[in-house]
Structure formats: C-alpha cells, structure tokens
XYZ file of C-alpha atoms in Angstrom:
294
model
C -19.411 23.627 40.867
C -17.685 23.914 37.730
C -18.462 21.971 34.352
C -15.723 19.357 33.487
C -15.153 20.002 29.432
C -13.693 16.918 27.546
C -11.037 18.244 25.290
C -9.269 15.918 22.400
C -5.948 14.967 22.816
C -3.633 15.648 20.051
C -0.228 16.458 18.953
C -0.765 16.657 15.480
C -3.934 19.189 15.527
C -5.129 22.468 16.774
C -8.189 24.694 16.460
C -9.517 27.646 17.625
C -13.181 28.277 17.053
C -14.999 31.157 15.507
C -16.214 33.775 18.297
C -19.962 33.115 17.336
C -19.629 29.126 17.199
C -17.911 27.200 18.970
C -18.519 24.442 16.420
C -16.641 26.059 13.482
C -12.892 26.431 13.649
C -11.365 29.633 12.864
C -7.994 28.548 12.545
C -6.550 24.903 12.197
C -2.871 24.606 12.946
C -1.222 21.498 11.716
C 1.997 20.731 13.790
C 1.961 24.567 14.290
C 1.869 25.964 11.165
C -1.530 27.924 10.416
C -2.740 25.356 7.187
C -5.438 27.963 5.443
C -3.331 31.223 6.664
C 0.131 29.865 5.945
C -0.022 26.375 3.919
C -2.498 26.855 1.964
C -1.347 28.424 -1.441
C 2.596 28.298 0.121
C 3.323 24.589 0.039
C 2.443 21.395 -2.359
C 0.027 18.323 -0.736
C 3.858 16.048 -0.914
C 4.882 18.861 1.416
C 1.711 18.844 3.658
C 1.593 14.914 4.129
C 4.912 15.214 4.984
C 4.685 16.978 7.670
C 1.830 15.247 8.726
C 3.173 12.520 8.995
C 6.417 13.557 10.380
C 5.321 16.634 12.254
C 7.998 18.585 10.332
C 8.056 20.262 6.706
C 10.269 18.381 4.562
C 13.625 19.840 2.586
C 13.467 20.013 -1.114
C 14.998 16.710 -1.484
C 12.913 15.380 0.795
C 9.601 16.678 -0.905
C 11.048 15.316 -4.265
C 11.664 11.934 -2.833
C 8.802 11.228 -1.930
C 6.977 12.864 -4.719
C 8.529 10.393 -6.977
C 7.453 7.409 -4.549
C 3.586 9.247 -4.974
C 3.872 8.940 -8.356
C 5.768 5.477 -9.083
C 2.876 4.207 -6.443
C -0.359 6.193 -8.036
C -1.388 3.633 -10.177
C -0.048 -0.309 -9.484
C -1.883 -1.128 -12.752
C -4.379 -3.738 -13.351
C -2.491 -6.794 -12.919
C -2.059 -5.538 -9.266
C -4.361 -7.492 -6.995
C -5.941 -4.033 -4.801
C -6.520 -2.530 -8.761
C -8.429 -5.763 -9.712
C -10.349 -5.776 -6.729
C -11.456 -2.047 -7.199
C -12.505 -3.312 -10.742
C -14.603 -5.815 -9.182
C -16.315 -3.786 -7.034
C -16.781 -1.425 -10.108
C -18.072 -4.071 -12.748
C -21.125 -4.694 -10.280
C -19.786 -8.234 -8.898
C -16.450 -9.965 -8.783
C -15.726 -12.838 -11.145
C -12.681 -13.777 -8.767
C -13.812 -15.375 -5.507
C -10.903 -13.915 -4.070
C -11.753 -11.193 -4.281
C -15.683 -11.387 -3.103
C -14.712 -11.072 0.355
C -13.145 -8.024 0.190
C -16.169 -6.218 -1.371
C -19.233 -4.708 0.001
C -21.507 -5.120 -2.976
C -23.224 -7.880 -4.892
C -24.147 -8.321 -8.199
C -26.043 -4.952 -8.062
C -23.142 -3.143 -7.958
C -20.534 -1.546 -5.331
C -20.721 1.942 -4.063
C -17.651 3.927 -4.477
C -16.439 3.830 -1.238
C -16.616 -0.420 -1.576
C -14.200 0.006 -4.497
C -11.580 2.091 -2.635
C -12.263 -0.674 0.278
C -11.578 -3.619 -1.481
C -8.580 -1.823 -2.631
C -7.155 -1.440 0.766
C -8.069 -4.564 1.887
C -6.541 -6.357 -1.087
C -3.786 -3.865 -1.030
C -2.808 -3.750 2.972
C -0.856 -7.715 2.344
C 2.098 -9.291 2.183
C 2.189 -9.656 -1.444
C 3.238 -6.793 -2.874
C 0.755 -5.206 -0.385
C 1.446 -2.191 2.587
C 2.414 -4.796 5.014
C 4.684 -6.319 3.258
C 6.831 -3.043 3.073
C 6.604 -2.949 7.049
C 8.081 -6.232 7.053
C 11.079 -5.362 4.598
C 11.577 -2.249 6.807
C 11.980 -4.980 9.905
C 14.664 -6.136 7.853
C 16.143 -3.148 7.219
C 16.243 -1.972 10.898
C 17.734 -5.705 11.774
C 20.265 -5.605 8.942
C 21.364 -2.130 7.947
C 23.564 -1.368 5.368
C 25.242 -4.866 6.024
C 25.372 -7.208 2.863
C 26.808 -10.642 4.899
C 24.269 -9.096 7.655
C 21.331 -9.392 4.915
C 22.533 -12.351 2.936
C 22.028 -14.682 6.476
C 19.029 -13.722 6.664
C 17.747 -14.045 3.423
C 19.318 -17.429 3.519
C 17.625 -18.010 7.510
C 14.566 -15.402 7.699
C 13.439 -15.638 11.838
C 10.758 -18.086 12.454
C 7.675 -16.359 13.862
C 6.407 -18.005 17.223
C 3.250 -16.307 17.385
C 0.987 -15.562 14.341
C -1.821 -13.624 15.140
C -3.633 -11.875 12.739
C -0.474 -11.953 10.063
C 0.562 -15.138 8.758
C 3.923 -16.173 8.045
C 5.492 -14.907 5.213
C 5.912 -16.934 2.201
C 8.710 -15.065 0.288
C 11.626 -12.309 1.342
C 9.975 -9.302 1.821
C 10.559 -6.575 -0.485
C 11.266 -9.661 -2.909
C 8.973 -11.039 -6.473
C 8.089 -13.744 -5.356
C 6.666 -14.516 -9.049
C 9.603 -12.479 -10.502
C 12.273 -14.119 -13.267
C 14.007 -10.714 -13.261
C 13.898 -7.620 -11.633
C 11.098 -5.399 -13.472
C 11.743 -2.648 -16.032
C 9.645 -0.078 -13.592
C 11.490 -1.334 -10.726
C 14.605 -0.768 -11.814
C 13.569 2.589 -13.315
C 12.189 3.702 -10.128
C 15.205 2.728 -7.760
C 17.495 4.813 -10.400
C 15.495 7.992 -10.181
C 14.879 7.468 -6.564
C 18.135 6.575 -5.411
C 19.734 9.599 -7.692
C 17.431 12.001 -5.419
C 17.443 10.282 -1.728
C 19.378 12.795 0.596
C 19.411 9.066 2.437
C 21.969 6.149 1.897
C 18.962 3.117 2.018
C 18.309 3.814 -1.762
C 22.060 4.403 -3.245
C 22.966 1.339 -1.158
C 20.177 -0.696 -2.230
C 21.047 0.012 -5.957
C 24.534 -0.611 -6.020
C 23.727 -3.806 -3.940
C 20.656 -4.961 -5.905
C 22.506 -8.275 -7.499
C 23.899 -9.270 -4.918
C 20.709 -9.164 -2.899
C 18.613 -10.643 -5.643
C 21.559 -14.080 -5.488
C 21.049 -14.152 -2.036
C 17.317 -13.833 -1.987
C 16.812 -16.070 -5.339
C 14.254 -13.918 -6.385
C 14.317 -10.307 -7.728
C 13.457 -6.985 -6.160
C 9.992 -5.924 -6.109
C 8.677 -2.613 -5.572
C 7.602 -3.383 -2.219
C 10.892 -3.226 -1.371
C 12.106 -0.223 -3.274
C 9.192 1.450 -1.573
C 10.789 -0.037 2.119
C 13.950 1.473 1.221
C 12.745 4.795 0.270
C 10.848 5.661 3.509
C 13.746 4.450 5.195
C 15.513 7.173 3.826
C 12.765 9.666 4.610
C 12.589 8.237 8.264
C 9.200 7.266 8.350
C 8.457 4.289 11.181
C 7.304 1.166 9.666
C 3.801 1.907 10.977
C 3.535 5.229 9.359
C 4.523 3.845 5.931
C 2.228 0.934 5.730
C 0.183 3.744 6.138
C 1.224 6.038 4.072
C 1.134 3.223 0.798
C -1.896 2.390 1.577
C -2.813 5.868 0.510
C -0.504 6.356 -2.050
C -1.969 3.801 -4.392
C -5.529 4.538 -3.936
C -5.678 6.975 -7.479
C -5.661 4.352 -9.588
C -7.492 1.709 -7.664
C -10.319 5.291 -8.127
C -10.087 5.345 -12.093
C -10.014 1.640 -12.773
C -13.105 1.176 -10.466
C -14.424 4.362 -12.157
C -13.790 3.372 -15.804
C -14.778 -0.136 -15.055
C -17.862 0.904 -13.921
C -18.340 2.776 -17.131
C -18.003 -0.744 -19.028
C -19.858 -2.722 -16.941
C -19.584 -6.593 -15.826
C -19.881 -8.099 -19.522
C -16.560 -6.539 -20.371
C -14.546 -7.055 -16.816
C -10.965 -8.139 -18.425
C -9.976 -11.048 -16.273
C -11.618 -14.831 -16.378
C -14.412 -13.842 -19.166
C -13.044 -17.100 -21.443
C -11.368 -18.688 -18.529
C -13.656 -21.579 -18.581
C -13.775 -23.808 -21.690
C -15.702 -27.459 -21.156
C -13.340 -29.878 -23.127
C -15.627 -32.883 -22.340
C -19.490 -31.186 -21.687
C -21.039 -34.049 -20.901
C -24.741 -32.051 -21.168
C -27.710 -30.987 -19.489
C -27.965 -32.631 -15.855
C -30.202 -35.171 -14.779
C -31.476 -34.906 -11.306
C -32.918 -38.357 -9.326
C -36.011 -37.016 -8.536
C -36.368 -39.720 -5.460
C -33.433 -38.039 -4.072
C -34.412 -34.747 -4.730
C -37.395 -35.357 -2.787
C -35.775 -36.571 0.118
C -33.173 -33.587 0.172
C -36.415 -31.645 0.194
C-alpha cells in the first residue's frame, strides 16, 4: 500500500526542499529561473513582476514601460477615492459614509492591513478604479487601432444584459467622467509612456487623443492611459486589474501612515463641511412619545 501525497499544482512556482526538512525550500524557481541563486541581486522587482505575471523576463523597453506605469500609479494622491479611504482607516474612523463600508475599524482606529483594504476595495471600481481599466481593455480588444471602429462605440457603448456583481457603467471607460480637460499628469504620462512603448496602443492613443476625447465628450483619464499601456505589454485584462490594484497601494501606505500620525481632528476632507444657516436649537423631545417608543 503506498501513501497518496497531495502535491500543489502550479505553473508559476517550484521548490525543492532542504534535505533535513521537508518544510523549508532550498530552492524556489519562478517560471524557471532560480529567484535567490539567479534573480536575486541580477534583476530589478519591475523585472521580477514581470515575469510573474507573464511567465517571461521582460526586454529593456519592456521593463521601462512599465516602470514608468509603477511610478505614474504609486501614489493617485489624496483626492483619489482608494487614498481617502486609506486615510480613513488611518484617522481612526471615516468622516465619509462612503467610505465606512469599506473599512474594518471603528472609531478606535484601523489596523494597517484595514487601510491597505479599504484601499483596494475603494480602488478595485469603475471610477477611476482597477476595473475600470479591464473594461477599457474590452474596448480595446473590440475596437483596435480603429478610430470610426471606436467613435461608434463611444457614441453606442453595448448594453449589458446581465449585471451581476458589476453594475453598468456610467461613463466611457478609460474616460473623466468629472473631467473639463484632459489632466496635466495625464497628458504627461501618455507622452513619456507612449515615447517608450515597444507597442503601438500608446503612440496610437496619443496621436488619437482629440479625436477620442470629441467622440467620447469627456477627456482621457488615467484609467485609460493605464488600459493602453498594458495593452502594449500584453497583459490579459484580468492580470492588469490585478496588477493596478497593486501598483497604487504605496501611497494609499503613507497617507494611511501619515494620517495616522495626525489623527482624526485633523482628517482634511468634511471637517467644516457642515455649517447650520438656520440652528433652530437644542431639541425638545415629547416625553409621552418617548415613553411609548420605550
């Protein structure tokens, strides 16, 4: 009779344990390269997600491309929704209801981990969020490099039959749906990114940017520059709503962090939002009624 031994099932990982423990790994291979015998020390962490995520190591103009996405994405900034929601968690108790549902703590305070939670939770949407930039890279598999192919459906976006957990989007994707005009780091990034893409999405995308801002009535967002990039990096859609859900989490980290530091009294958003015009005084309760709720 011989022992059946479960064994994991993976393409992306390999170890082989240490002779005197079978717990401890000896060597971890990574898509078949040795990662503390060969990576380690050899290649940059762009290089390692990378391949990760790709099972491949990337070119040099690969690894800058999406180094420059990694660091156009680090930080959103604190008018980003995922940001403020990490600041929440941080000032000991959100201000913004919401908000309150994405975080683990109460007035008390969050843990760390809640902050970087109601980060991705904030951050995974369709507003400006991770799935957002699956949705633009929908449209990008549907429409190509095609302007007339992109304008019709800007002008007639499909009508979803089934909604499950999603709901139907509200704007274009990839689109400000607040915008007025396209935003200085916006256009900043698509230059620099486009300039390095060993792709045609990002070139494409700025030369075509006006035209696809008429069509769309509203301007590009960063959502989808970010679509556009990992298009020309070959990611799948799934992979890069993964992927940007990571790539923002720094900042979410040091606005939680710092917020923390400053506590609730100073959270920046809604401290004077409420001003009483009309107060009309203390309240008087009907104690008869009181009673009876009672």
């Amino acid at each position: 009779m011989t022992d059946s031994v479960e064994k994991f099932r993976t393409r992306i990982w390999e170890e082989v344990s240490e002779p005197d423990n079978p717990f401890a790994a000896a060597a971890c291979y990574c898509h078949g390269y040795d990662v503390y015998g060969d990576i380690l020390g050899k290649a940059s962490w762009i290089e390692y997600l990378y391949l990760l995520f790709r099972s491949e190591r990337p070119s040099p103009q690969q690894t800058r491309l999406l180094e420059g996405l990694a660091l156009a994405l680090a930080n959103p900034g604190v008018r980003d929704p995922s940001v403020h929601a990490a600041m929440s968690g941080g000032a000991g108790g959100s201000t913004n209801p919401s908000v309150h549902a994405a975080m683990s703590g109460g007035a008390g305070g969050s843990t760390n981990a809640s902050c970087l939670m109601a980060a991705l939770a904030v951050g995974a949407g369709q507003l400006g969020g991770a799935h957002e930039v699956y949705r633009a890279m929908e449209y990008w598999r549907q429409c190509g490099r095609d302007l007339a192919a992109w304008q019709q459906r800007l002008l007639d976006p499909p009508q979803e039959e089934h909604i499950d957990i999603w709901p139907a989007m509200e704007h274009p994707p990839g689109f400000d749906p607040h915008g007025v005009s396209c935003a200085t780091p916006v256009r900043q990034t698509l230059l620099y990114l486009a300039k390095c893409s060993p792709g045609e999405h990002l070139p494409w995308l700025e030369e075509q940017r006006d035209a696809l801002e008429r069509a769309a009535e509203l301007p590009l967002g960063m959502s989808g520059v970010t679509a556009a990039t990992f298009m020309d990096l070959d990611f799948a859609p799934q992979a890069a709503e993964m992927t940007h859900l990571l790539l923002r989490l720094p900042g979410a980290a040091v606005h939680a962090l710092e917020q923390r530091e400053y506590g609730w009294r100073r959270f920046p958003f809604f401290a004077n939002a409420i001003n009483l015009t009309n107060d009309p005084g203390p309240a008087t309760v009907d104690t008869h009624q009181k009673e009876l709720e009672i």
